XYZ file of C-alpha atoms in Angstrom:
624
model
C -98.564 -137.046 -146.853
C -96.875 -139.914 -144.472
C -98.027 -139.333 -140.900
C -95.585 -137.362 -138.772
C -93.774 -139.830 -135.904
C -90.825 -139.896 -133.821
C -87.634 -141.567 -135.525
C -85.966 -144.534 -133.559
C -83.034 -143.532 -132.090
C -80.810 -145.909 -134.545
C -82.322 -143.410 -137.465
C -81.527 -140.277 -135.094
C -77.561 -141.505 -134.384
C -77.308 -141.729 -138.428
C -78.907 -138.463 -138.896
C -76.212 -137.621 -136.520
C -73.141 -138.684 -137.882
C -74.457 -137.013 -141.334
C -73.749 -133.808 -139.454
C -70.690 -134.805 -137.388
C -69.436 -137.798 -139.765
C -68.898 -136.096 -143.142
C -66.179 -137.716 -144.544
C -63.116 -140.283 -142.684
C -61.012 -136.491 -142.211
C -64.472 -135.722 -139.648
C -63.777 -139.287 -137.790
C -60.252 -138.441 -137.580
C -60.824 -134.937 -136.305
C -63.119 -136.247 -133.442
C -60.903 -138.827 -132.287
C -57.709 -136.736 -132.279
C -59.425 -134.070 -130.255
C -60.706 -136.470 -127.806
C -57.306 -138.041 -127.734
C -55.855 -134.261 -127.202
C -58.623 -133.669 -124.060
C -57.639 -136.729 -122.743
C -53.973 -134.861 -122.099
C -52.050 -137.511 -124.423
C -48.172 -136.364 -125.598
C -48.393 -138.743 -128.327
C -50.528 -140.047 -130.700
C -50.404 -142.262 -134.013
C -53.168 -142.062 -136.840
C -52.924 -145.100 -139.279
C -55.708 -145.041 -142.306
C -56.030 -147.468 -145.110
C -57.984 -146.795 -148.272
C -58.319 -143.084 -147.119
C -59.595 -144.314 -144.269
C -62.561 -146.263 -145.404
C -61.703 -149.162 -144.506
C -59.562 -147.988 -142.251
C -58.871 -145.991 -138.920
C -56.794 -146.472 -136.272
C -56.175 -143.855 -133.615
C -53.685 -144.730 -130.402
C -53.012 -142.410 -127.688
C -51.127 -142.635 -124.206
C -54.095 -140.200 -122.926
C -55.639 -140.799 -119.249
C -57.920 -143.655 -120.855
C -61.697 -144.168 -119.739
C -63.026 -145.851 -116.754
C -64.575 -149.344 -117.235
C -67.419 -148.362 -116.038
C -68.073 -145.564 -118.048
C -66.804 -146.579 -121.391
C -70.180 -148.135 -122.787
C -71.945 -144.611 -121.564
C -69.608 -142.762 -123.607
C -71.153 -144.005 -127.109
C -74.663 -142.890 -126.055
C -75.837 -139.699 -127.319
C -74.676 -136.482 -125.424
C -72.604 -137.856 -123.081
C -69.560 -136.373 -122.319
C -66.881 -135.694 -119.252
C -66.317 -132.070 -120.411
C -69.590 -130.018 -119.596
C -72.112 -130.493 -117.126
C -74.591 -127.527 -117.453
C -76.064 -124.965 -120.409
C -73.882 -122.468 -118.530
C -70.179 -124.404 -119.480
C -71.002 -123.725 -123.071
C -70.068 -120.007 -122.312
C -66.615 -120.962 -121.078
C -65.519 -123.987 -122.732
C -61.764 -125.004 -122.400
C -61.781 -128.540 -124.601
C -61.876 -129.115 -128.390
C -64.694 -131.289 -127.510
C -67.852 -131.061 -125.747
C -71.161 -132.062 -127.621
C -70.823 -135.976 -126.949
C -72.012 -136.740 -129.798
C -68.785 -137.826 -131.768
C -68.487 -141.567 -130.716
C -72.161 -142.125 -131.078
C -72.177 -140.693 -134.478
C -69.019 -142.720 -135.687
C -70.387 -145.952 -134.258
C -74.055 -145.265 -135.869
C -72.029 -145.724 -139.262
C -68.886 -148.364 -138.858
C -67.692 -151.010 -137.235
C -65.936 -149.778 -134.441
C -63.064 -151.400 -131.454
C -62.454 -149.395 -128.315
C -59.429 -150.955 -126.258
C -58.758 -148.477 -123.570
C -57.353 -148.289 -119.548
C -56.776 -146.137 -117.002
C -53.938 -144.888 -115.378
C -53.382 -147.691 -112.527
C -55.412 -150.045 -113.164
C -54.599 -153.564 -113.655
C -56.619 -154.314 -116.950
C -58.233 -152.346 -119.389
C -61.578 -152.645 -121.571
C -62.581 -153.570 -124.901
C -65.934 -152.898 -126.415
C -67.035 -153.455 -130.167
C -69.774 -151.988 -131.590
C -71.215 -152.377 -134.704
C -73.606 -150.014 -136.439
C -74.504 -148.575 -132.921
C -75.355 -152.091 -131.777
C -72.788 -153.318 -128.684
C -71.774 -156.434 -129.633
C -69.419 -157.556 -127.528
C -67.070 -155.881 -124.116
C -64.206 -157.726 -121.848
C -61.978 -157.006 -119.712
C -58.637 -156.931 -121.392
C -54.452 -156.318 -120.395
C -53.298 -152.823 -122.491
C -51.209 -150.439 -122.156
C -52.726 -147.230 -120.680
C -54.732 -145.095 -123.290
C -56.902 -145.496 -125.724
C -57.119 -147.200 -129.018
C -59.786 -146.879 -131.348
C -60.487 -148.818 -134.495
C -62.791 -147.833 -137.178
C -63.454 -150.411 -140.197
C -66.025 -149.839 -143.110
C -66.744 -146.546 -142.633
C -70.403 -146.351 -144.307
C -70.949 -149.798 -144.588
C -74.708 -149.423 -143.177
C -75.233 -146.064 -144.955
C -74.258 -146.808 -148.932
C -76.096 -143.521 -149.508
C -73.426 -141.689 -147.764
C -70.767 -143.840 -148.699
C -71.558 -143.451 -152.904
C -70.730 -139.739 -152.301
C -66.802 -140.432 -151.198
C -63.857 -139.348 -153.301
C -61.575 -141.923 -154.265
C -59.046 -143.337 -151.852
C -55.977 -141.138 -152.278
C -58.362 -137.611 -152.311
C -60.364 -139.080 -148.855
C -56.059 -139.689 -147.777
C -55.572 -135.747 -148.538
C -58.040 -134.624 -146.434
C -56.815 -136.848 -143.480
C -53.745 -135.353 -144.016
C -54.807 -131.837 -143.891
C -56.094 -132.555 -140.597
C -53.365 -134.333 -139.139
C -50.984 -131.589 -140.040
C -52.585 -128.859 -139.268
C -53.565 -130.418 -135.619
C -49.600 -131.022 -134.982
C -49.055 -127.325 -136.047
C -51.618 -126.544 -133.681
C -49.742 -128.538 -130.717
C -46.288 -128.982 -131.558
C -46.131 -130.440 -127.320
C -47.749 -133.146 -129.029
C -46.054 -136.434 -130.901
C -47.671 -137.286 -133.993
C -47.368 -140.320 -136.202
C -49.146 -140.764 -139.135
C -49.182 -144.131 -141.100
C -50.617 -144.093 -144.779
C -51.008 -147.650 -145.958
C -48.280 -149.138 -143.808
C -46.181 -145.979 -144.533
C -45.066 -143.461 -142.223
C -45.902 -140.396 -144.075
C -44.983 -138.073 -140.707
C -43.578 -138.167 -137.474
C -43.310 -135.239 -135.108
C -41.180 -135.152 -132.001
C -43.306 -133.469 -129.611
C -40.840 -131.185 -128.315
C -43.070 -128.197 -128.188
C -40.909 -126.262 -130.594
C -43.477 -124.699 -132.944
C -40.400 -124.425 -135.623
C -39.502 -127.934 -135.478
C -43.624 -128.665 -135.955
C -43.572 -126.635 -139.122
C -40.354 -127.790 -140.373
C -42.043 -130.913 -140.596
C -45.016 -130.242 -142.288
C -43.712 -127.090 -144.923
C -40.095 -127.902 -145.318
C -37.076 -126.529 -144.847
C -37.236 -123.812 -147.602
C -40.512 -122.210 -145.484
C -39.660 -122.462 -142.381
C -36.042 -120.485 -143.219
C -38.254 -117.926 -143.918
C -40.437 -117.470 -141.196
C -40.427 -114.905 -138.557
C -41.738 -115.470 -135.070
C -44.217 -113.547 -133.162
C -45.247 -113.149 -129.579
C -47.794 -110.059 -128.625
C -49.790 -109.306 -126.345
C -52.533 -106.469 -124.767
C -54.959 -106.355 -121.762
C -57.172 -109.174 -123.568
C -55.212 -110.867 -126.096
C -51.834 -113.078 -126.659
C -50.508 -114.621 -130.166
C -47.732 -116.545 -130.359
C -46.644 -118.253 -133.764
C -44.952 -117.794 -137.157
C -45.744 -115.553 -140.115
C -43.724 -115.806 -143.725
C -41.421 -113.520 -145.028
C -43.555 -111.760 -148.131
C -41.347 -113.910 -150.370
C -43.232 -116.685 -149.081
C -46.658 -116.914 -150.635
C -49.397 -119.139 -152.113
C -51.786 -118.768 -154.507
C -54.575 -120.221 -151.875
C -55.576 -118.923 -148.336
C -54.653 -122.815 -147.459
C -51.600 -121.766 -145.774
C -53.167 -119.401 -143.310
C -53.905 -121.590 -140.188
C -55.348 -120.169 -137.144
C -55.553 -121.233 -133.967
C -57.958 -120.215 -130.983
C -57.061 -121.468 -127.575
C -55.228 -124.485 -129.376
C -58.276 -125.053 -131.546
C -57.942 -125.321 -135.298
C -60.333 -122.637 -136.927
C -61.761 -120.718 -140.117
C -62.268 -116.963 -140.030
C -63.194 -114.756 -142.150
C -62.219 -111.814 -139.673
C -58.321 -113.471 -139.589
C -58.060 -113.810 -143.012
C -58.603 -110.321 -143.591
C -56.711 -109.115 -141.067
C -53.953 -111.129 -141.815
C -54.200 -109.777 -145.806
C -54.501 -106.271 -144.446
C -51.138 -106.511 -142.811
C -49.586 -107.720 -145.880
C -51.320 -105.368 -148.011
C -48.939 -104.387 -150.541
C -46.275 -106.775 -149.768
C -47.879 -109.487 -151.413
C -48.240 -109.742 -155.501
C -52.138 -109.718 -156.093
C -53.805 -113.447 -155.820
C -51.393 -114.948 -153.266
C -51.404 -115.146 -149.971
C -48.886 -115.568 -146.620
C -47.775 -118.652 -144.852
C -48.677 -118.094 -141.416
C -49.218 -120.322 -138.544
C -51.229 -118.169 -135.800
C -52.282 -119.189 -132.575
C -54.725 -116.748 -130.287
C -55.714 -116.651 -126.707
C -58.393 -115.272 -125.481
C -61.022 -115.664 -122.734
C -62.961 -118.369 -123.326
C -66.085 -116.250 -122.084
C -64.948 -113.774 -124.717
C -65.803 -116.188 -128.136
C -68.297 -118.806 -128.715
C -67.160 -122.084 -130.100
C -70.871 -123.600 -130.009
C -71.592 -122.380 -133.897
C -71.635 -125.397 -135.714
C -71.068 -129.497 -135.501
C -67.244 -129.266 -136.903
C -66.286 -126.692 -134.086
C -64.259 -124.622 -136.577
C -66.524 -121.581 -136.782
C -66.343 -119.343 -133.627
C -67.906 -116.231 -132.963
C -66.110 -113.073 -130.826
C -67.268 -110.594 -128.748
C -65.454 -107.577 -129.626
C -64.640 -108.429 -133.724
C -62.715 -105.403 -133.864
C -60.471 -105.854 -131.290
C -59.463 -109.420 -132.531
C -58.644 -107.674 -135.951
C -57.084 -104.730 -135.109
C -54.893 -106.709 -132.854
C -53.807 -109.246 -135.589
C -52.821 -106.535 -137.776
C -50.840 -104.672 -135.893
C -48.636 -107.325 -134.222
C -47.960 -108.433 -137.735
C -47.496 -105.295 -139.202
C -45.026 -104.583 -136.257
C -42.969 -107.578 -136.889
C -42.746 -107.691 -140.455
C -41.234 -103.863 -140.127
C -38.597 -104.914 -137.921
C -36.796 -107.912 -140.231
C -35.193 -107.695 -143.112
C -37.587 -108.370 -146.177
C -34.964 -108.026 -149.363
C -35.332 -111.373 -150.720
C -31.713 -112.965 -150.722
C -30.041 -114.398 -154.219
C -27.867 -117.057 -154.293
C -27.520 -117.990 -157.630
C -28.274 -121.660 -156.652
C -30.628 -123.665 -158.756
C -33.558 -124.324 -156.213
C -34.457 -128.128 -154.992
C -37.811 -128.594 -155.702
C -39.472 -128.762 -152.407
C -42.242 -131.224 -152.083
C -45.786 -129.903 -150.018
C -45.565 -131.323 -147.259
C -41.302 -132.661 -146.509
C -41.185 -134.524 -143.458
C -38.269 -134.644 -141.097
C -35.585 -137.150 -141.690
C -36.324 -139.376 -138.469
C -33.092 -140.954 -136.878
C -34.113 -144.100 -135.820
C -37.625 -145.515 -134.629
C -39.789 -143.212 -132.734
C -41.796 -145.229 -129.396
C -45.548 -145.381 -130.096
C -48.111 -143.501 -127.666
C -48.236 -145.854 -125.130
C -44.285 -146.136 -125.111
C -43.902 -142.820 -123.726
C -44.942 -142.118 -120.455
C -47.885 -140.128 -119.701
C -47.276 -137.249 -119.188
C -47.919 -135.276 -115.821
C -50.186 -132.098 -115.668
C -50.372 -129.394 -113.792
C -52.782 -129.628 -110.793
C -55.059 -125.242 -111.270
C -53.334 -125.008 -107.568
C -49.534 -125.083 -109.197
C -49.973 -122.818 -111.695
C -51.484 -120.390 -109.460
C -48.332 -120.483 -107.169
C -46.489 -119.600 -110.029
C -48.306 -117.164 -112.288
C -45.075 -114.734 -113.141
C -43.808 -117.630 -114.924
C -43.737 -116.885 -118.687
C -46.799 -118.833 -120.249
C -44.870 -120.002 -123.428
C -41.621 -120.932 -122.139
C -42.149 -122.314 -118.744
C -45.208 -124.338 -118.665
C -44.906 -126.040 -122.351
C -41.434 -128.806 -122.739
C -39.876 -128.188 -119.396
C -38.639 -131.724 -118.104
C -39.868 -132.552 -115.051
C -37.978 -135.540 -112.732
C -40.013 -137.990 -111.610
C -39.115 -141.030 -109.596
C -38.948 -143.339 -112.674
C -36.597 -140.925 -114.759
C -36.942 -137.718 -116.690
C -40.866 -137.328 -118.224
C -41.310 -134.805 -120.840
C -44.218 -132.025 -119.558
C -46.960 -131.491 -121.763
C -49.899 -129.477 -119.913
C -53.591 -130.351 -120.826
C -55.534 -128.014 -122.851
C -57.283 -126.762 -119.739
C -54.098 -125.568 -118.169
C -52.965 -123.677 -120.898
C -56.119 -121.800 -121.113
C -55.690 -121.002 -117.228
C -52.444 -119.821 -117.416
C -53.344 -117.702 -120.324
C -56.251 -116.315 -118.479
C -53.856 -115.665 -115.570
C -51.228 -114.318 -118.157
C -53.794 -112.050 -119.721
C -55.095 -110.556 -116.212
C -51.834 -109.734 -114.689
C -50.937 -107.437 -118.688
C -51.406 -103.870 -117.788
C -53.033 -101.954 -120.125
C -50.223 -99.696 -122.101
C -51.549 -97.357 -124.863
C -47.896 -95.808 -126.012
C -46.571 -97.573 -128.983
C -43.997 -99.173 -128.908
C -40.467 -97.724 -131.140
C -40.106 -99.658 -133.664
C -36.210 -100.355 -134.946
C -35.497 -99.413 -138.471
C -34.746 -102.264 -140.741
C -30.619 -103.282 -140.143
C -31.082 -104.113 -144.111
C -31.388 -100.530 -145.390
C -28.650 -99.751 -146.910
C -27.601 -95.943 -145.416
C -23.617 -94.843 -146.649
C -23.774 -96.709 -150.133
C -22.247 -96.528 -153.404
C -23.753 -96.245 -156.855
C -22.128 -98.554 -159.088
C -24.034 -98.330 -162.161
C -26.936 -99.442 -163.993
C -27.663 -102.886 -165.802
C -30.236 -103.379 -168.918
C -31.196 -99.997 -168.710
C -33.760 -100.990 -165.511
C -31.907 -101.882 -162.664
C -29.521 -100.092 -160.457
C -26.361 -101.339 -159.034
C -25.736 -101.027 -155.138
C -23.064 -101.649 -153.100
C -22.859 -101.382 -149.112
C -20.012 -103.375 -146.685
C -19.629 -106.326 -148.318
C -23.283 -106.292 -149.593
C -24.807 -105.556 -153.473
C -28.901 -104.857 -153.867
C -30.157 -104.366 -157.271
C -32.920 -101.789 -157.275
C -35.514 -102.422 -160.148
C -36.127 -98.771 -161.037
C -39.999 -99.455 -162.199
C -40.785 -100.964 -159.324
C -39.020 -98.859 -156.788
C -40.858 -95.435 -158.616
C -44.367 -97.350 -158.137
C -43.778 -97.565 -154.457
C -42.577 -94.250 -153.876
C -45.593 -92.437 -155.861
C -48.222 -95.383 -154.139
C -46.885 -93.781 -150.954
C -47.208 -90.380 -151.765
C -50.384 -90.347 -152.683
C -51.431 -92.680 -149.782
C -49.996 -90.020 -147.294
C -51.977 -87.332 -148.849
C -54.833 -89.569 -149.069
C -54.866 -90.311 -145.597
C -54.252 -86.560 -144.840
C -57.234 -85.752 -147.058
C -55.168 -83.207 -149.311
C -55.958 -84.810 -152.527
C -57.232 -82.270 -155.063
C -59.905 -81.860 -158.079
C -60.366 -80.467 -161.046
C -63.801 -78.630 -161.752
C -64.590 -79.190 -165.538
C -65.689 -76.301 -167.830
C -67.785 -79.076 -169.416
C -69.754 -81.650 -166.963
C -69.485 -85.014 -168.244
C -72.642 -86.968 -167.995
C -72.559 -91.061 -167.787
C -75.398 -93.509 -167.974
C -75.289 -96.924 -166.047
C -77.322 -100.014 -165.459
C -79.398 -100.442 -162.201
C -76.093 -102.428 -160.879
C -73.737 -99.921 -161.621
C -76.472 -97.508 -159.909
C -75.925 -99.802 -156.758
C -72.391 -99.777 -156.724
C -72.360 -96.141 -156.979
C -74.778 -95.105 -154.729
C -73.053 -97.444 -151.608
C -69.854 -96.110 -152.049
C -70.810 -92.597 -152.962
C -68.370 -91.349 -149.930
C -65.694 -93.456 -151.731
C -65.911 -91.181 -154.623
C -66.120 -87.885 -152.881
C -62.833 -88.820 -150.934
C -61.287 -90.089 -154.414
C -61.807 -86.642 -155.592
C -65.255 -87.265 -157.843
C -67.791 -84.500 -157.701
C -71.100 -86.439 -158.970
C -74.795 -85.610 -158.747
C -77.724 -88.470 -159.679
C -78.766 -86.862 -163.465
C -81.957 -88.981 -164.228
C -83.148 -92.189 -162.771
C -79.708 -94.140 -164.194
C -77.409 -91.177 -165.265
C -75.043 -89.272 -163.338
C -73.298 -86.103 -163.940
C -69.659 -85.757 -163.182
C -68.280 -82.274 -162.323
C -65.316 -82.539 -160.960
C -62.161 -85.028 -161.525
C -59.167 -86.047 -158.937
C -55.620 -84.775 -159.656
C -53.925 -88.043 -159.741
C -49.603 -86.998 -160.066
C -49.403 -85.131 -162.850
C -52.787 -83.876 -164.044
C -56.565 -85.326 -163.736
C -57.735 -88.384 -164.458
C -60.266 -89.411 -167.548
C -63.809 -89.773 -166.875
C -63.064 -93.376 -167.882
C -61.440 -94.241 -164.546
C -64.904 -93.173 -162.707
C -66.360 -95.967 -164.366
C -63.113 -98.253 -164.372
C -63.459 -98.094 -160.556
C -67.717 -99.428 -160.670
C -66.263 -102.463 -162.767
C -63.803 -103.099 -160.536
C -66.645 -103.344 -157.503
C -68.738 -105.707 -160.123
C -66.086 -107.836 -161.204
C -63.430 -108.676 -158.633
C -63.591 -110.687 -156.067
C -60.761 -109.858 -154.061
C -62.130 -106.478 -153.472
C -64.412 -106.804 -150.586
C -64.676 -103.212 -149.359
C -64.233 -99.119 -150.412
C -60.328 -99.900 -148.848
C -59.542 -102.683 -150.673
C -60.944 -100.544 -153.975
C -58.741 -97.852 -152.685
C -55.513 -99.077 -152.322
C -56.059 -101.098 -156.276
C -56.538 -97.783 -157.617
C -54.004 -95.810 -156.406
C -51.551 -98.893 -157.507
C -52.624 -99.366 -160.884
C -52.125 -95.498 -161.075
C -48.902 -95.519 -159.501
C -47.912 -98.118 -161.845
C -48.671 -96.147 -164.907
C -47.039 -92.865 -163.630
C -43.895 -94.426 -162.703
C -40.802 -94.929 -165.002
C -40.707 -97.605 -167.225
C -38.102 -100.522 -167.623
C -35.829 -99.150 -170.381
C -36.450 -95.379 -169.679
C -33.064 -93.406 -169.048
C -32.720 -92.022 -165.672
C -29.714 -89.955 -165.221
C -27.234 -90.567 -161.772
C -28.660 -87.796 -160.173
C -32.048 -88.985 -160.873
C -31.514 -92.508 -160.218
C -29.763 -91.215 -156.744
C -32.215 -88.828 -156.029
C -34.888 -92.154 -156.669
C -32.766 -94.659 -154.495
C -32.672 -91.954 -151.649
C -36.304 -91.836 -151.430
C -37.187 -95.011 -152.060
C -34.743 -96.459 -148.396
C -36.514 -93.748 -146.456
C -39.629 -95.476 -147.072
C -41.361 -97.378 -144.438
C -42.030 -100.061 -146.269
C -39.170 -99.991 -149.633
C -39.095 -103.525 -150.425
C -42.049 -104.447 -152.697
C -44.445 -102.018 -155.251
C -47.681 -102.215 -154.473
C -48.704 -105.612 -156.728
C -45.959 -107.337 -154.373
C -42.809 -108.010 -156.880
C -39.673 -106.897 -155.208
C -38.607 -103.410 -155.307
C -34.613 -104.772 -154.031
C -32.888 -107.730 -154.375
C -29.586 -108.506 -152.569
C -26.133 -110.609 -152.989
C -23.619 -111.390 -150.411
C -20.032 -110.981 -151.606
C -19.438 -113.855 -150.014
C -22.227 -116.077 -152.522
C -20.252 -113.955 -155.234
C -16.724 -115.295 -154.440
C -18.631 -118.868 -154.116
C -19.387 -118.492 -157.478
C -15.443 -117.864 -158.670
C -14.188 -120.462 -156.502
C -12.729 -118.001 -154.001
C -13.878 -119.506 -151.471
C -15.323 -122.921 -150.436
């Protein structure tokens, strides 16, 4: 065995940057959050080559001090902490100063950066962590960094890239999902001499998303603004008609940081339980504040894990200010009869002439703590993000620093009162309530009409719903009912199955199962749930064990629930084809609008679709 020594610190900065510096996407994650800290209103990231040859980030930030800019590429330095303690509170993207060490360790890098009033600026180049040469320089105020041969020192590392174009996606992921994450923010972003997307800055989260999803999506979108004695989101979540078949489109946001949860995504997916169909997920765009003492952003080198104190809360609070939303807009997906444009991923904006570069646009001015305390009834979201402030050299647009907005949302949060009634919710304007039946088409779907509107009611789907929710209700009430058997039934399963069983053995006994353990892997069944019109076969104990084995998209007893009770509700209901007479169909349409939720079955396909008259007398040329 080699004897054990201390590695120089060239070998620790590359062991570094293998846990900061993944990938070019990592470089240009660092560098936009830094350029975000530094309180910039516009920034432009060019790449070549998917950025292995080359990165160039240029903000109009407050730039670095000479004197301090050749102390920023050593190790753990940084401007944003000072103590152990600050990690419990932290109000930047960045804090472990390890980012510009890391990046230089592995490239050849160009810092040209300046201060607000100074004369000149700085320039430093470093090459595989070695300084090789620094000047004093004229620049615009900001920063500009330049990365070139990502890797070149590390071909290890570098052997491991994907190609080009897939190394360009993953840039692109980040830059997009940073400007959804600060639409107060100006983004450019150059793909081998192409502008691929430009964002005005505005602070209109609509106008951000626009940009990135396309007009199509953000049509579609609904926004949101709640808030309790701990908590405030703010954002956009899709209609159920938009979905993906990916979780890709889910972006959350913590105190303007982009991050993965597990604990979102499910309650995001809980709130459109049912309103989804199975394997796709919502568009949503979601950002969160919180205390900062309240989560812990000091998980892991990408800073897009966090941990929270009270898990439950967070959750709880997601899914009802979604759920309360969603149940206040109209959710009948709208026909035109129009063929659809074929939207491309990511449309940008159609930009009317050329947008200024970062250091163009004046810096912007932030808030001193001391103003926004003299003003904390002003509303956090409308007041303190895009007002225009005068200044003596014109009109400068007013884009806070990350710190602020945390303060005011700390002040915002303190001064909520704590209000346990709920809220009324309005029912849906869209429910039709004095309507005609007109008739019925293909033997499945129902005819409509209501002032100057027509739905078409899919009678299978709309009988599904109405039996899921029965049976939920009763569920939930705890009046479902069994059947004892005259004859026990007795099953044998494998030391899996015995697993499954045994860890959701209170699952069962609320389903409606009596069991009892018959041998070391046999179990005796005694008693069957009443599922609609008579029990269920001892065949759909067993169905529900495979189900816990095989998907993966059921992660708890819930999720097992709710699949059940819709597959069953799907089998009980009328088919497509099966003749309903008026009084049935009427008697079917009446229940189905008193629903609180009639506009999906539980898989997710529509229940109701609807027509304008107006789209109708498009199509006969009535009117233009």
């Amino acid at each position: 065995m080699n004897p054990i020594h201390k590695l120089d610190e060239h070998t620790i900065n590359k062991i570094a940057a293998g846990e900061v510096v993944e990938r070019p996407a990592s470089v240009v994650k660092e560098l936009i959050e830094n350029s975000i800290d530094a309180r910039a209103s516009a920034i432009t990231v060019e790449i070549k080559d998917g950025g292995i040859s080359l990165i160039r980030i240029t903000d109009n930030g407050v730039g670095i001090p000479k004197d301090q800019v050749t102390t920023a590429f050593l190790r753990h330095t940084t401007s944003k902490i000072y103590k152990v303690e600050d990690l419990n509170h932290i109000d930047s993207l960045g804090f472990r100063g390890e980012a510009l060490a890391s990046i230089a360790a592995v490239s050849q890098l160009e810092m040209i950066t300046k201060v607000v009033g100074d004369v000149t600026g700085k320039r430093v180049e470093i090459h595989g962590g070695q300084l090789k040469a620094e000047q004093e320089i004229g620049c615009p105020e900001g920063t500009t960094l330049i990365v070139k041969n990502l890797f070149y020192n590390v071909p290890a590392r570098k052997k491991f890239l994907k190609k080009p174009s897939t190394e360009g996606s993953y840039i692109s992921d980040i830059v997009y999902k940073t400007a959804l994450g600060h639409p107060e923010v100006s983004f450019k972003y150059i793909n081998n001499n192409s502008i691929v997307f430009h964002t005005s800055g505005n602070n209109d989260l609509r106008n951000a998303v626009f940009n990135v999803y396309g007009k199509e999506v953000i049509k579609k979108m609904i926004s949101i603004e709640e808030k309790n004695n701990n908590l405030k989101i703010t954002g956009l979540i899709g209609k159920p008609e938009v979905n993906r078949a990916n979780r890709s489109y889910e972006n959350f946001y913590i105190n303007g940081r982009y991050i993965k949860s597990k604990i979102l995504e499910s309650a995001v997916e809980e709130a459109y339980k049912t309103l989804l169909p199975i394997n796709k997920f919502p568009v949503v765009v979601l950002h969160i504040y919180i205390d900062p003492n309240k989560i812990d952003v000091n998980v892991h080198p990408t800073k897009v894990e966090v941990r929270f104190r009270d898990e439950e809360e967070i959750y709880y609070f997601v899914v009802e200010s979604i759920r309360k939303n969603l149940k206040q807009e109209d959710l009948i997906p709208k026909v035109t009869w129009e063929t659809p444009k074929k939207e491309k991923l990511f449309q940008t904006e159609v930009i009317q002439g050329k947008l200024p570069e970062p250091f163009e646009i004046k810096r912007n001015i932030s808030f001193s703590e001391e103003t926004i305390k003299q003003e904390p009834s002003k509303d956090f979201t409308k007041d303190t993000l895009g007002d225009i402030k005068e200044s003596n050299d014109g009109y400068t647009p007013k884009a806070p620093s990350h710190s602020d907005e945390i303060l005011k949302v700390k002040e915002d949060i303190s001064a909520i009162s704590i209000n346990n009634e709920k809220e009324a919710l309005s029912e849906p304007k869209s429910i039709p309530k004095h309507y005609t039946i007109i008739g019925q088409v293909f033997k499945t779907y129902w005819i409509v009409e209501q002032e100057g509107m027509m739905y078409v009611v899919d009678q299978h789907a709309a009988h599904e719903r109405i039996l899921y929710e029965k049976f939920m209700n009763s569920f939930k009430s705890g009046n479902i009912h069994s059947q004892t058997l005259l004859q026990p039934l007795v099953i044998n399963v494998s030391p899996k199955e015995k697993e499954v069983i045994e860890d959701n053995r209170q699952l069962f006994a609320d389903f409606g199962f009596e069991i009892e353990e018959f041998g070391d892997l046999s179990y005796v069944i005694r008693a069957l749930p009443m599922l609609f019109d008579g029990p269920v076969d001892s065949g759909f104990f067993l169905d529900i064990v495979d189900a816990f084995l095989n998907d993966e998209h059921i992660q708890n007893a819930y999720d097992m629930k709710l699949n059940t009770i819709a597959t069953f509700s799907c089998k009980s209901a009328v088919k497509a084809k099966d003749k309903l007479s008026y009084a049935e169909s009427r008697a079917l349409i009446e229940e189905l609008f008193t629903l609180e939720n009639p506009y999906t079955c539980p898989h997710g396909r529509p229940t109701i679709i609807s027509m304008s008259q107006y789209e109708l007398e498009k199509k006969f040329k009535r009117v233009q």
